[in-house]
Coordinates of C-alpha atoms in Angstrom, one line a residue:
Q1 CA 91.3 43.7 -53.1
V2 CA 91.6 47.3 -51.9
Q3 CA 90.5 48.0 -48.4
L4 CA 90.3 51.3 -46.6
V5 CA 89.6 51.3 -42.8
E6 CA 88.9 54.5 -41.0
S7 CA 89.4 55.0 -37.3
G8 CA 89.6 57.8 -34.7
G9 CA 86.1 59.1 -34.7
G10 CA 84.2 59.9 -31.5
L11 CA 82.5 62.4 -29.4
V12 CA 84.3 65.7 -28.7
Q13 CA 83.3 69.1 -27.4
A14 CA 83.3 72.1 -29.6
G15 CA 86.7 73.5 -29.8
G16 CA 88.3 70.2 -29.4
S17 CA 90.4 68.0 -31.7
L18 CA 90.3 64.6 -33.3
R19 CA 92.6 62.8 -35.7
L20 CA 91.1 60.4 -38.1
S21 CA 93.2 57.6 -39.7
C22 CA 92.7 55.7 -42.9
A23 CA 94.7 52.5 -43.4
V24 CA 95.0 51.3 -46.9
S25 CA 95.6 47.7 -47.8
G26 CA 95.7 45.8 -51.0
R27 CA 97.0 48.6 -53.2
T28 CA 99.8 50.8 -52.6
F29 CA 100.7 51.8 -56.2
G30 CA 98.9 53.7 -58.9
I31 CA 97.1 55.9 -56.4
Y32 CA 96.1 59.2 -57.9
A33 CA 94.5 60.8 -54.9
M34 CA 93.4 60.2 -51.3
G35 CA 90.3 62.1 -50.2
W36 CA 88.2 62.7 -47.2
F37 CA 84.5 63.3 -47.4
R38 CA 81.7 63.6 -44.9
Q39 CA 78.0 63.1 -44.7
A40 CA 75.7 64.6 -42.1
P41 CA 72.2 63.3 -41.5
G42 CA 69.8 64.4 -44.2
K43 CA 72.6 66.0 -46.2
E44 CA 74.6 65.0 -49.3
R45 CA 78.1 63.7 -49.0
E46 CA 80.5 66.7 -49.2
F47 CA 84.1 67.1 -49.8
V48 CA 86.4 67.8 -46.9
A49 CA 90.0 67.5 -48.1
A50 CA 92.2 65.6 -50.5
E51 CA 95.8 65.0 -51.5
R52 CA 97.1 64.5 -55.0
W53 CA 99.2 61.4 -54.1
S54 CA 103.0 61.7 -54.3
V55 CA 102.8 65.2 -55.7
G56 CA 102.1 67.0 -52.5
I57 CA 99.1 69.0 -53.6
I58 CA 96.5 69.2 -50.9
V59 CA 93.1 71.0 -51.2
Y60 CA 90.6 71.8 -48.5
A61 CA 86.9 72.7 -48.5
D62 CA 86.5 76.4 -47.4
S63 CA 84.5 75.2 -44.4
V64 CA 87.6 73.4 -42.9
K65 CA 90.5 75.4 -44.2
G66 CA 92.8 76.5 -41.4
R67 CA 91.3 73.9 -39.0
F68 CA 91.8 70.6 -40.7
A69 CA 95.1 69.1 -42.1
V70 CA 95.8 66.1 -44.2
S71 CA 99.0 64.1 -43.9
G72 CA 100.2 60.7 -44.9
D73 CA 102.6 58.0 -43.8
S74 CA 103.6 56.1 -46.9
A75 CA 105.6 53.5 -44.8
R76 CA 102.4 52.6 -43.0
N77 CA 100.1 53.2 -46.0
T78 CA 98.0 55.4 -43.8
V79 CA 96.6 58.9 -44.3
Y80 CA 95.4 61.1 -41.5
L81 CA 92.9 64.0 -41.1
Q82 CA 93.8 66.2 -38.1
M83 CA 90.7 68.1 -37.1
N84 CA 91.2 71.1 -34.8
N85 CA 88.8 73.7 -33.4
L86 CA 85.9 71.4 -34.2
K87 CA 82.4 72.9 -34.5
S88 CA 79.0 71.4 -34.1
E89 CA 78.5 71.6 -37.9
D90 CA 81.4 69.2 -38.4
T91 CA 79.3 66.4 -37.0
A92 CA 79.0 63.8 -39.7
I93 CA 80.2 60.4 -40.8
Y94 CA 83.7 60.8 -42.3
Y95 CA 84.9 58.7 -45.1
C96 CA 88.2 58.3 -46.8
A97 CA 88.5 57.5 -50.4
L98 CA 91.1 56.3 -52.9
G99 CA 91.2 57.4 -56.5
T100 CA 93.2 55.6 -59.2
H101 CA 92.7 57.9 -62.2
P102 CA 92.8 61.7 -62.8
T103 CA 89.8 63.4 -61.4
Y104 CA 88.7 66.6 -59.7
L105 CA 89.9 66.1 -56.1
S106 CA 86.7 67.4 -54.7
D107 CA 84.4 65.2 -56.8
Y108 CA 83.4 62.1 -54.9
A109 CA 82.3 60.4 -58.1
G110 CA 86.0 60.3 -59.2
Y111 CA 87.1 58.0 -56.4
D112 CA 87.1 54.3 -56.8
Y113 CA 87.3 52.9 -53.3
W114 CA 85.8 53.9 -50.0
G115 CA 86.1 53.1 -46.4
Q116 CA 83.2 52.2 -44.1
G117 CA 83.2 55.6 -42.4
T118 CA 83.7 56.8 -38.9
Q119 CA 81.3 58.9 -36.8
V120 CA 82.4 62.3 -35.6
T121 CA 80.1 64.0 -33.1
V122 CA 80.8 67.5 -31.9
S123 CA 78.8 68.7 -28.9
S124 CA 78.2 72.4 -28.4

């Protein structure tokens, strides 16, 4: 059974940084993509960033480009989302997701497994 466990969320002041982690267990092969999405209160889930696994293609939402960075540690089966220069509009629950088949990296419907989410709150 695939499990994704996020950690690293918290409360930070605007301009600060956080690094989210997503530990993957149960499946370490046949991964097509790893994605990060977020959902703010009253809003739909939105794409943040994703990596086409083992190919090195990474895409970012325009709203986070230049501030957020995705990386992975295959030895630890963990992916990270480094978030810098955080803004109040980044406040949301952040989810990591794993996709096993070809899909648009920004389409949350294309991912098969999801973590429980971690809260990020940015105070202005």
